[in-house]
XYZ file of C-alpha atoms in Angstrom:
744
model
C -51.944 6.952 1.558
C -49.297 4.189 1.531
C -49.769 1.235 3.835
C -47.627 1.342 6.991
C -45.284 -1.476 7.960
C -42.713 -2.144 10.707
C -39.661 -4.373 10.252
C -37.078 -5.702 12.669
C -33.537 -6.193 11.306
C -30.853 -8.171 13.099
C -27.418 -7.838 11.543
C -24.173 -9.536 12.555
C -20.559 -9.270 11.444
C -18.176 -6.336 11.769
C -20.902 -3.795 12.444
C -19.577 -1.937 15.484
C -16.858 0.676 15.452
C -17.230 1.220 11.699
C -19.935 3.900 11.549
C -22.812 1.471 11.135
C -25.401 3.162 13.377
C -24.971 6.671 11.927
C -25.264 5.187 8.444
C -28.519 3.484 9.469
C -29.678 6.779 10.992
C -29.038 8.702 7.743
C -30.765 6.082 5.601
C -33.788 6.132 7.910
C -34.031 9.933 7.732
C -33.679 9.847 3.936
C -36.726 7.571 3.764
C -38.795 9.315 6.450
C -38.822 6.252 8.710
C -39.260 6.069 12.465
C -37.766 3.528 14.826
C -34.347 2.935 16.368
C -30.965 1.275 16.014
C -28.801 -0.127 18.819
C -25.678 -2.168 19.344
C -26.145 -5.550 20.971
C -23.816 -8.294 22.146
C -24.521 -10.051 18.832
C -24.349 -7.142 16.400
C -26.880 -4.456 15.543
C -30.683 -4.460 16.008
C -32.863 -2.106 13.960
C -36.586 -1.425 13.933
C -38.018 0.761 11.170
C -41.589 1.860 10.571
C -43.105 3.716 7.655
C -44.298 3.293 4.102
C -43.638 -0.206 2.714
C -41.927 1.185 -0.382
C -39.611 3.355 1.721
C -38.729 0.457 4.030
C -37.859 -1.669 1.000
C -35.553 1.118 -0.263
C -33.973 1.412 3.210
C -33.273 -2.327 3.455
C -31.905 -2.556 -0.075
C -29.647 0.477 0.444
C -28.303 -0.870 3.725
C -27.586 -4.285 2.178
C -25.879 -2.859 -0.882
C -24.146 0.181 0.628
C -23.104 -0.448 4.219
C -20.230 1.601 5.698
C -16.971 0.929 3.826
C -15.279 -0.970 6.666
C -18.331 -2.978 7.736
C -18.608 -6.664 6.885
C -22.111 -8.107 7.077
C -22.296 -11.837 7.786
C -26.011 -12.243 8.481
C -28.922 -9.963 7.669
C -32.294 -11.121 9.046
C -35.542 -9.221 8.456
C -38.989 -9.961 9.882
C -42.277 -8.130 10.169
C -43.502 -6.950 13.582
C -46.635 -5.020 14.641
C -46.722 -1.299 13.916
C -46.702 1.137 16.830
C -49.566 3.568 17.160
C -47.377 6.426 18.396
C -44.764 6.949 15.679
C -41.911 9.250 16.655
C -38.702 9.938 14.800
C -35.712 7.658 14.322
C -33.273 7.451 17.224
C -30.061 5.715 18.270
C -30.466 4.102 21.669
C -27.994 2.786 24.209
C -26.185 -0.474 23.623
C -27.657 -3.691 24.963
C -24.889 -5.794 26.523
C -27.081 -8.735 27.554
C -26.763 -12.128 25.900
C -23.986 -14.123 24.302
C -21.325 -11.927 22.712
C -21.270 -12.669 18.992
C -20.404 -9.308 17.456
C -17.156 -9.301 15.518
C -14.341 -6.992 16.595
C -13.037 -4.570 14.006
C -9.318 -4.604 13.238
C -7.304 -1.393 13.514
C -7.698 0.942 10.540
C -5.280 3.410 8.985
C -6.020 7.113 9.379
C -8.559 8.145 6.734
C -8.038 10.999 4.220
C -10.505 13.317 5.991
C -8.678 12.988 9.305
C -5.306 13.568 7.667
C -6.710 16.654 5.951
C -7.809 17.990 9.348
C -4.444 17.049 10.866
C -2.671 19.558 8.614
C -5.473 22.163 8.459
C -4.421 25.326 10.266
C -7.198 26.606 12.460
C -8.710 23.162 12.977
C -8.935 22.360 16.679
C -7.148 19.063 15.989
C -4.360 20.680 13.965
C -1.260 18.467 14.338
C -2.956 16.349 17.022
C -1.347 12.889 16.767
C -4.429 10.954 17.908
C -7.013 12.259 15.457
C -9.545 9.639 14.277
C -13.202 9.090 13.358
C -15.652 6.229 12.835
C -13.863 5.346 9.577
C -10.370 4.984 11.017
C -8.123 4.581 14.015
C -7.477 1.977 16.711
C -9.997 -0.797 17.311
C -8.632 -4.207 18.327
C -5.602 -2.746 20.079
C -7.756 -0.696 22.486
C -10.757 -2.961 23.104
C -11.073 -4.711 26.466
C -14.567 -6.172 26.150
C -17.621 -6.174 23.916
C -19.710 -4.391 22.799
C -17.292 -1.836 21.397
C -18.154 1.118 23.648
C -15.722 3.690 25.035
C -16.054 2.506 28.630
C -14.803 -0.931 27.524
C -11.708 0.414 25.759
C -8.413 1.933 26.849
C -9.965 5.352 26.063
C -12.087 5.093 29.210
C -9.598 7.220 31.280
C -10.063 10.182 28.909
C -13.416 11.969 29.547
C -14.436 13.932 26.483
C -14.452 17.713 26.475
C -17.678 19.501 25.537
C -16.767 19.888 21.854
C -15.852 16.214 21.468
C -18.947 15.164 23.395
C -21.174 17.114 20.985
C -19.578 15.348 17.999
C -19.783 11.972 19.715
C -23.545 12.301 20.245
C -24.435 13.800 16.856
C -25.648 11.012 14.536
C -24.850 13.151 11.490
C -21.238 13.735 12.541
C -18.574 11.330 11.269
C -17.284 11.047 14.845
C -20.624 9.820 16.166
C -19.756 7.107 18.671
C -16.124 7.017 17.497
C -14.831 5.424 20.684
C -11.233 6.761 20.417
C -12.510 10.293 19.642
C -10.420 12.958 21.362
C -8.662 16.283 20.905
C -5.705 18.090 22.512
C -7.922 19.260 25.398
C -9.151 15.848 26.497
C -7.258 13.051 24.800
C -3.984 11.149 24.992
C -0.733 13.032 24.736
C 2.862 12.401 23.695
C 5.823 12.460 26.061
C 9.442 11.357 26.173
C 10.600 8.602 28.512
C 13.769 9.048 30.525
C 13.729 12.656 31.652
C 14.464 14.175 28.249
C 13.142 17.599 27.221
C 9.357 17.600 27.555
C 8.464 20.821 25.714
C 8.079 19.334 22.243
C 8.376 15.529 22.376
C 7.817 15.072 18.646
C 10.173 17.896 17.660
C 12.893 16.542 19.952
C 12.496 13.055 18.467
C 12.717 14.391 14.912
C 15.864 16.350 15.767
C 17.455 13.259 17.327
C 16.705 11.087 14.279
C 18.174 13.798 12.028
C 21.362 13.648 14.098
C 21.669 9.910 13.483
C 20.046 8.722 16.704
C 17.644 5.800 16.960
C 14.135 6.326 18.376
C 11.474 4.043 19.793
C 8.038 5.361 18.816
C 4.795 4.066 20.335
C 2.190 3.218 17.699
C -1.121 1.329 17.543
C -0.033 -2.172 18.512
C 3.385 -1.512 20.002
C 6.589 0.454 19.678
C 8.549 0.816 16.447
C 12.256 1.467 16.151
C 12.743 4.411 13.796
C 15.919 5.827 12.279
C 17.391 7.273 9.097
C 17.975 4.340 6.697
C 20.494 6.364 4.677
C 22.798 6.889 7.674
C 25.257 3.994 7.360
C 26.753 4.400 10.838
C 23.293 4.384 12.435
C 22.285 1.292 10.482
C 25.452 -0.577 11.447
C 24.863 0.309 15.104
C 21.255 -0.865 14.971
C 22.180 -4.154 13.296
C 24.811 -4.802 15.955
C 22.472 -3.905 18.826
C 19.672 -6.136 17.490
C 22.106 -8.915 16.509
C 20.724 -8.739 13.001
C 23.676 -8.492 10.592
C 21.798 -9.144 7.337
C 18.090 -9.706 7.923
C 15.857 -7.162 6.212
C 14.241 -4.232 7.995
C 10.924 -2.631 7.036
C 10.666 0.904 5.704
C 7.990 3.566 5.981
C 7.775 5.962 3.040
C 5.903 9.249 2.978
C 3.842 8.673 -0.191
C 3.328 6.459 -3.212
C 5.478 8.858 -5.219
C 8.384 8.209 -2.847
C 7.751 4.447 -2.977
C 7.912 4.501 -6.775
C 11.259 6.269 -6.588
C 12.825 3.195 -4.972
C 10.590 0.269 -5.995
C 8.671 -1.176 -8.906
C 4.984 -1.064 -7.936
C 2.138 -2.910 -9.664
C -1.488 -1.669 -9.555
C -2.398 -4.391 -7.017
C 0.544 -3.441 -4.793
C -0.402 0.230 -5.021
C -3.926 -0.555 -3.803
C -2.602 -2.649 -0.901
C -0.204 0.084 0.218
C -3.003 2.646 0.365
C -5.639 0.352 1.861
C -7.137 0.875 5.347
C -5.210 -2.232 6.466
C -1.923 -0.508 5.468
C 0.313 -3.593 5.511
C 4.005 -3.841 4.789
C 4.166 -4.821 1.106
C 7.200 -6.617 -0.337
C 8.209 -4.705 -3.474
C 10.912 -5.340 -6.043
C 13.842 -2.932 -5.655
C 14.314 -0.442 -8.462
C 17.937 0.320 -7.544
C 20.629 -0.621 -5.040
C 20.264 2.686 -3.162
C 18.603 1.017 -0.161
C 20.299 -2.344 -0.590
C 21.785 -2.204 2.926
C 18.233 -2.416 4.338
C 17.644 -5.840 2.740
C 21.023 -7.122 1.501
C 19.901 -10.763 1.207
C 17.050 -10.301 -1.258
C 15.747 -8.252 -4.155
C 12.789 -6.778 -2.260
C 12.028 -4.006 0.189
C 9.291 -4.256 2.792
C 7.470 -0.924 2.515
C 4.474 0.627 4.252
C 2.862 4.037 4.118
C 2.101 6.100 7.250
C -1.007 4.691 8.909
C -1.373 6.724 12.121
C -1.558 10.509 12.526
C 1.737 10.378 14.427
C 3.349 8.611 11.458
C 2.080 11.339 9.123
C 3.618 13.994 11.362
C 6.948 12.140 11.430
C 6.957 11.532 7.683
C 6.272 15.210 7.035
C 9.983 15.610 7.819
C 11.429 12.336 6.504
C 10.621 10.894 3.072
C 11.847 7.467 4.248
C 12.340 5.993 7.714
C 13.497 2.585 8.808
C 10.544 1.332 10.867
C 10.878 -2.039 12.555
C 9.431 -3.760 15.626
C 10.860 -2.523 18.920
C 12.240 -5.607 20.588
C 15.283 -7.783 20.846
C 15.477 -10.829 18.601
C 12.818 -13.431 19.475
C 11.213 -11.269 22.186
C 7.660 -9.869 22.075
C 7.006 -6.421 20.637
C 7.331 -3.747 23.348
C 3.982 -2.159 24.269
C 4.519 -0.523 27.673
C 6.838 2.226 28.836
C 8.544 -0.278 31.110
C 9.268 -2.661 28.217
C 10.426 0.149 25.928
C 12.483 1.630 28.768
C 14.843 -1.349 28.611
C 15.819 -0.643 25.000
C 18.302 2.197 25.730
C 20.102 0.033 28.298
C 20.506 -2.613 25.590
C 21.983 -0.040 23.238
C 19.100 -0.390 20.777
C 17.593 3.130 20.977
C 18.632 6.600 22.163
C 15.228 8.223 22.703
C 11.699 6.941 23.414
C 8.591 8.760 22.200
C 5.569 7.376 24.031
C 1.970 8.295 24.811
C -0.508 7.579 27.578
C -3.109 5.548 25.649
C -2.716 1.966 26.817
C -2.305 -0.796 24.235
C -4.687 -3.615 25.151
C -3.312 -6.093 22.581
C 0.138 -6.273 21.010
C -0.171 -6.353 17.260
C 2.735 -6.331 14.793
C 2.464 -4.940 11.285
C 1.090 -7.341 8.678
C 3.331 -8.313 5.759
C 1.990 -9.229 2.322
C 3.284 -9.828 -1.173
C 1.671 -10.467 -4.524
C 2.099 -13.644 -6.517
C 0.877 -12.207 -9.786
C -2.373 -10.520 -8.787
C -2.993 -12.855 -5.843
C -2.451 -11.438 -2.363
C -0.307 -13.658 -0.165
C 0.237 -13.142 3.543
C 3.702 -13.468 4.984
C 2.388 -12.272 8.348
C -1.303 -11.707 9.090
C -1.649 -9.289 11.977
C -2.580 -5.577 12.232
C -5.418 -4.602 9.906
C -6.871 -8.117 9.720
C -6.820 -9.498 13.266
C -9.189 -10.426 14.858
C -11.502 -10.830 11.836
C -12.405 -14.506 11.475
C -11.931 -16.724 8.459
C -15.443 -18.037 7.845
C -15.734 -21.590 6.542
C -18.628 -22.980 4.540
C -21.085 -24.085 7.234
C -22.853 -26.420 4.812
C -19.899 -28.796 4.553
C -18.323 -28.154 7.922
C -19.364 -30.892 10.338
C -20.432 -29.506 13.729
C -20.060 -26.075 12.144
C -22.717 -24.298 14.143
C -22.915 -25.984 17.512
C -19.788 -28.115 17.982
C -17.344 -27.806 20.852
C -15.069 -24.748 20.514
C -11.449 -25.315 19.551
C -8.122 -23.799 20.567
C -5.324 -24.559 18.081
C -1.804 -23.738 19.249
C 0.097 -23.657 15.951
C 3.819 -24.353 15.689
C 7.084 -23.203 17.219
C 8.117 -20.775 14.475
C 6.071 -17.760 13.329
C 3.604 -18.831 15.963
C -0.055 -17.892 15.924
C -2.970 -19.537 17.672
C -6.546 -19.927 16.483
C -9.882 -20.074 18.261
C -12.711 -21.788 16.457
C -16.346 -21.119 17.267
C -18.759 -22.884 14.931
C -17.658 -22.218 11.367
C -15.559 -19.190 12.340
C -11.841 -19.519 12.932
C -10.223 -16.540 14.650
C -6.544 -16.477 13.739
C -4.503 -14.506 16.256
C -1.991 -11.795 15.588
C 1.645 -12.791 14.998
C 3.135 -14.114 18.247
C 6.642 -14.978 17.004
C 9.133 -17.792 17.482
C 8.675 -19.624 20.769
C 12.380 -19.892 21.484
C 12.153 -17.271 24.226
C 10.013 -17.781 27.324
C 8.647 -14.232 26.969
C 7.050 -15.107 23.639
C 5.548 -18.235 25.181
C 4.155 -16.121 28.035
C 2.816 -13.640 25.457
C 1.078 -16.557 23.706
C -0.602 -17.610 26.948
C -1.706 -14.029 27.721
C -3.258 -13.550 24.296
C -5.046 -16.898 24.413
C -6.611 -15.849 27.703
C -7.540 -12.360 26.441
C -9.040 -13.420 23.107
C -10.881 -16.373 24.669
C -12.476 -13.968 27.115
C -13.382 -11.472 24.383
C -14.983 -14.220 22.282
C -16.482 -15.997 25.317
C -14.852 -19.305 24.405
C -14.651 -21.660 27.351
C -13.335 -25.222 27.762
C -12.220 -25.676 24.163
C -10.785 -28.815 22.643
C -7.055 -28.115 22.357
C -4.918 -29.033 19.330
C -1.151 -28.884 18.961
C 1.512 -29.825 16.441
C 2.490 -33.487 16.638
C 6.184 -32.603 17.012
C 7.092 -33.808 20.540
C 9.802 -31.144 20.926
C 7.492 -28.145 20.543
C 6.670 -25.963 23.551
C 2.906 -26.345 23.060
C 3.064 -30.149 22.865
C 1.046 -31.817 25.619
C 0.154 -35.471 25.933
C -3.543 -34.696 26.490
C -3.934 -32.393 23.487
C -5.176 -33.586 20.117
C -2.176 -34.000 17.816
C -2.327 -32.667 14.265
C 0.521 -33.536 11.951
C 2.321 -30.492 10.619
C 1.786 -31.038 6.905
C -1.799 -32.169 7.348
C -2.447 -28.809 9.033
C -0.778 -26.920 6.155
C -2.982 -28.796 3.710
C -6.159 -28.131 5.700
C -5.327 -24.425 5.888
C -5.871 -24.119 2.128
C -8.866 -26.453 2.096
C -10.598 -24.487 4.866
C -10.094 -21.208 2.999
C -11.424 -22.436 -0.330
C -14.400 -24.549 0.728
C -12.699 -27.830 -0.220
C -13.700 -29.701 2.916
C -15.672 -32.740 1.833
C -13.690 -33.204 -1.390
C -10.835 -35.537 -2.160
C -7.783 -33.325 -2.461
C -4.051 -33.779 -3.027
C -1.640 -31.475 -1.248
C 1.878 -30.487 -2.215
C 3.410 -29.225 1.015
C 6.916 -27.759 0.906
C 8.618 -26.257 3.946
C 11.555 -26.536 6.313
C 10.600 -28.717 9.264
C 7.591 -30.871 10.079
C 7.381 -34.011 12.196
C 6.160 -36.966 10.128
C 4.230 -40.120 10.966
C 7.440 -42.155 10.656
C 9.250 -39.964 13.195
C 11.398 -38.291 10.538
C 11.519 -34.664 9.447
C 9.254 -34.065 6.456
C 9.149 -31.083 4.126
C 8.492 -31.974 0.452
C 5.324 -34.039 0.557
C 2.563 -35.244 -1.737
C -0.423 -35.969 0.518
C -4.045 -36.950 -0.028
C -7.002 -36.664 2.323
C -10.231 -38.594 2.452
C -13.608 -36.949 2.002
C -14.056 -36.147 5.706
C -10.534 -34.597 5.656
C -9.637 -35.973 9.124
C -7.088 -38.487 7.803
C -4.300 -38.202 5.281
C -2.065 -40.514 3.279
C 1.475 -39.833 2.132
C 1.478 -40.403 -1.627
C 5.061 -39.329 -2.239
C 8.002 -37.278 -0.997
C 11.527 -36.097 -1.638
C 14.040 -38.844 -0.937
C 15.574 -38.605 2.521
C 18.978 -37.035 3.136
C 20.908 -36.433 6.361
C 20.972 -33.432 8.689
C 24.439 -33.769 10.254
C 24.206 -32.471 13.802
C 20.412 -32.267 13.769
C 19.062 -28.744 14.369
C 22.576 -27.358 14.207
C 22.512 -28.044 10.446
C 19.673 -25.526 10.087
C 22.122 -22.795 11.133
C 25.347 -24.270 9.728
C 24.045 -25.099 6.282
C 27.411 -26.267 4.982
C 26.629 -29.413 6.966
C 23.717 -30.072 4.596
C 25.871 -29.324 1.567
C 28.384 -31.894 2.798
C 25.596 -34.453 3.289
C 24.267 -33.903 -0.243
C 27.728 -34.233 -1.808
C 29.864 -36.304 0.592
C 33.579 -36.129 -0.167
C 33.202 -33.364 -2.746
C 35.169 -30.126 -2.551
C 32.726 -27.421 -1.540
C 33.198 -23.666 -2.048
C 34.101 -21.795 1.106
C 34.787 -24.935 3.164
C 38.325 -25.452 4.345
C 39.862 -28.948 4.217
C 39.754 -29.268 8.052
C 36.048 -28.356 8.065
C 35.326 -30.800 5.236
C 37.177 -33.525 7.118
C 35.201 -32.764 10.282
C 31.850 -32.977 8.463
C 32.808 -36.133 6.566
C 33.719 -37.822 9.838
C 30.403 -36.762 11.398
C 28.402 -38.071 8.426
C 30.245 -41.365 8.368
C 29.662 -41.845 12.100
C 25.892 -41.384 11.560
C 25.626 -39.976 15.082
C 22.907 -37.330 15.466
C 22.248 -37.315 11.738
C 18.449 -37.474 11.422
C 16.882 -37.985 7.999
C 14.755 -35.355 6.306
C 12.700 -34.924 3.140
C 12.572 -31.145 3.573
C 12.632 -28.864 0.546
C 13.626 -25.967 2.794
C 16.704 -27.880 3.922
C 17.446 -28.845 0.313
C 17.425 -25.128 -0.538
C 19.939 -24.619 2.283
C 22.168 -27.399 0.999
C 22.156 -26.116 -2.584
C 22.926 -22.599 -1.306
C 26.001 -24.056 0.365
C 26.996 -26.158 -2.665
C 26.958 -23.056 -4.851
C 29.083 -21.096 -2.399
C 26.558 -18.372 -1.569
C 26.687 -18.936 2.191
C 27.718 -21.550 4.742
C 25.811 -20.104 7.725
C 22.150 -19.115 8.144
C 21.874 -16.134 10.463
C 18.076 -16.470 10.491
C 15.433 -19.007 9.506
C 15.147 -19.572 5.702
C 18.140 -17.364 4.881
C 19.564 -20.029 2.564
C 16.382 -20.103 0.481
C 16.212 -16.293 0.394
C 19.806 -16.035 -0.845
C 19.212 -18.717 -3.463
C 16.071 -16.953 -4.705
C 17.958 -13.653 -4.938
C 20.720 -15.271 -7.001
C 18.268 -17.049 -9.294
C 16.309 -13.843 -9.924
C 19.522 -12.110 -11.001
C 20.121 -14.654 -13.783
C 19.051 -13.549 -17.254
C 20.961 -15.908 -19.548
C 20.120 -19.218 -21.191
C 19.742 -21.942 -18.542
C 20.443 -24.625 -21.103
C 19.590 -28.235 -20.332
C 17.424 -28.717 -17.255
C 18.462 -30.795 -14.272
C 17.123 -34.368 -14.440
C 13.832 -35.105 -12.665
C 13.332 -38.718 -11.676
C 10.920 -40.590 -9.431
C 11.145 -44.085 -8.016
C 8.400 -46.209 -6.478
C 8.381 -47.378 -2.884
C 5.529 -48.929 -0.870
C 3.009 -47.681 -3.429
C 4.261 -44.087 -3.286
C 6.546 -41.963 -5.438
C 10.008 -40.854 -4.284
C 11.622 -37.804 -5.872
C 15.335 -38.462 -6.365
C 17.597 -35.494 -5.613
C 20.973 -37.185 -6.268
C 20.891 -36.902 -10.093
C 20.111 -33.209 -9.744
C 22.932 -32.626 -7.243
C 25.395 -34.551 -9.403
C 24.548 -32.446 -12.473
C 24.638 -29.205 -10.457
C 28.162 -29.966 -9.181
C 29.370 -30.975 -12.649
C 28.123 -27.717 -14.161
C 29.528 -25.668 -11.296
C 32.960 -27.219 -11.857
C 32.691 -26.569 -15.600
C 32.236 -22.843 -14.923
C 28.471 -22.377 -15.318
C 27.383 -19.240 -13.443
C 26.252 -19.937 -9.876
C 23.235 -17.647 -10.437
C 22.242 -19.746 -13.436
C 22.478 -22.938 -11.402
C 20.322 -21.359 -8.706
C 17.733 -20.597 -11.397
C 17.938 -24.162 -12.752
C 17.381 -25.511 -9.242
C 14.153 -23.493 -9.003
C 13.137 -24.900 -12.391
C 13.867 -28.406 -11.110
C 11.616 -27.919 -8.066
C 8.725 -26.578 -10.163
C 9.076 -29.350 -12.752
C 9.326 -32.002 -10.022
C 6.026 -30.860 -8.547
C 4.365 -30.924 -11.945
C 5.785 -34.333 -12.854
C 4.683 -35.772 -9.508
C 1.145 -34.515 -10.076
C 1.119 -36.019 -13.562
C 1.851 -39.388 -11.958
C -0.749 -39.026 -9.183
C -3.450 -37.495 -11.463
C -5.522 -35.629 -8.823
C -8.563 -33.486 -9.618
C -7.782 -30.826 -7.018
C -4.423 -29.750 -5.624
C -3.528 -27.394 -2.786
C -0.083 -25.845 -2.329
C 1.117 -24.761 1.103
C 4.229 -24.432 3.247
C 6.827 -21.699 3.634
C 8.657 -22.581 0.395
C 5.652 -21.239 -1.526
C 6.537 -17.711 -0.368
C 9.290 -17.835 -2.999
C 7.984 -15.594 -5.781
C 10.242 -17.078 -8.439
C 9.178 -20.613 -7.560
C 5.522 -19.575 -7.716
C 6.013 -17.984 -11.126
C 7.769 -21.068 -12.525
C 5.180 -23.398 -10.976
C 2.388 -21.386 -12.571
C 3.983 -22.041 -15.984
C 4.482 -25.739 -15.243
C 0.827 -26.144 -14.253
C -0.199 -24.994 -17.743
C 1.463 -28.004 -19.364
C -0.746 -30.605 -21.119
C -0.085 -33.219 -18.433
C -1.722 -31.098 -15.722
C -4.609 -29.836 -17.853
C -7.873 -29.976 -15.895
C -6.263 -30.025 -12.437
C -7.731 -27.313 -10.253
C -5.177 -25.884 -7.855
C -5.356 -23.542 -4.885
C -3.001 -21.497 -2.695
C -3.349 -19.854 0.714
C -4.884 -16.417 0.319
C -6.453 -15.502 3.668
C -3.774 -17.003 5.917
C 0.003 -17.349 5.482
C 1.350 -20.466 3.737
C 4.172 -20.534 6.288
C 3.826 -21.738 9.875
C 1.809 -18.614 10.690
C -1.147 -20.438 9.067
C -0.666 -23.747 10.902
C -3.041 -22.961 13.746
C -5.807 -22.182 11.253
C -5.263 -25.567 9.597
C -5.334 -27.280 12.984
C -8.562 -25.460 13.789
C -10.221 -26.592 10.549
C -10.481 -30.180 11.781
C -13.974 -30.795 13.180
C -14.286 -31.149 16.961
C -14.610 -34.646 18.373
């Protein structure tokens, strides 16, 4: 007879709401073990008793094959005394006592089994738009407190019917303790807002979209605006109502086969589209058929259906325009009251809602692939609120330091909460140019702080004195230092000497000027940085106004020159402004240089939205397929021990070639080459061992591709380089970088 043993397992991470306890239950039964499993405020506690060999198999199986959506962070095992009266293995009630440490699962796309049931005639959940199980469905957007139990979610108002209750309490059922579990008898239901026909809310919505109407549809983290992207009149009306003449909209497509009809799709992109996170993926257009959806670039933002309601909608439509339901710069609508304002604004004609409350707004995530490397443009649904875990061994005060609240920047705002070596990056908040977004930021800080039990944190903000979050008593973190730290924190580079190449649009510098093309270094404790080099300064005539009227930057780069699309009176006006030097701050920003070159080449003189100049220039450069000929000159000067990249020789050559008739698309391509070569040449001068790249300019896929080639040159051989992979390189990753700094 084998010797008996009893073990206690304490497991932390994302181990609630992902089918962890039923998996433990099955593994225990398979090995004839007794004991129990329960949720706790910290994670999951397990006690197993039985033959030593069987317990070893149980532990190994659980370590190696946890539920697919679980993420184990700690797995502690210790021996405890055996019990004389051995029963079976049971699942016992959750223990809510103690400090809440359990991680909260992000929302998950509907799984294949649930979708199969959704369309299975005779199934009691046939065509029920809220079908889910322990492997899929809402998580973060319905949770109000931990542990993740139904009574602490927005499903609490929906008592389960007998059939659902049986499933919920059966450890061998895949809906065991699926907190959003429901059916048509007991769960949430669809309805139309505004007194429209109530008989078939979904059918009425489908009919309206077919007729060219625009619908607001309530999803997991908020309402979407949905309409037919092939209806030109509808699209024009939507663009006018949202004041969005050219900015791209996202699309939802029924299947991968439909996606491949309109886009080129790589294996990595295919996996991302079909993943449980179900992000919007930026894909290269295959044709111009949907060009009106994203006229400024060569990509379409595409996602597959990720809720049962989406699958029901897409049964009728192969492609739908699917974008956030809000006005420009306002928070995503999540309540009937907020969505109810959209018809009055002329944005939608019909509103399809449901009565399951959304506890947390959460926009769709947006990703792209730089080669095979995933890059976030927006990190939100599907990933939030999972933490980015830093290496505790090199992270000072990693386990017991004061908690941190990092407030991020003004554009693409997120905030981060740091607890030990975990940094919880929030969902996308948006641009803080509207007071409603700022109020949304404050609400989410309060909610997530309460969920994570973070009290009295040290508060960090961007050093820019004009930002809404700036406060004299907060700890200031310089913009480009934070970008640099965001990569270092991801890749375990804290404690190493690192050089950063940070390229973006706007960041307040230590000299009071606007930075944006910087070579920085940090010391070993990463709390201080030194500016090793930068792009030479040029003027922003009119200050922030030049960010929108980018012909102002073109005029500053080439004063007195004849510029395409600029009338003589306008040129005279700008020349006078530049010569007066009134409200003409200096900048070293690569993003603004992109804007200026876009203007010089005649692609656009106005930027309807942030970074439009760079997007247009990238589109033009990607269209060029000829011989670029001689490259633009790259030259550095020395100043105060640092290197200064000179842009004037490049601009002079660009204008000469434009006047000689060289294709504008070819010059756009040569400008991208110049940027990539300039970065490489600067690194050859500085000779670092490790380099990190961050900032919004590194979202440019063409620039990344050219930089990758440049970094293979002999002069950069041996340099190890890193990019953002878990957080966005744009300002959406700033708060993470701010949070990486150790607490005082």
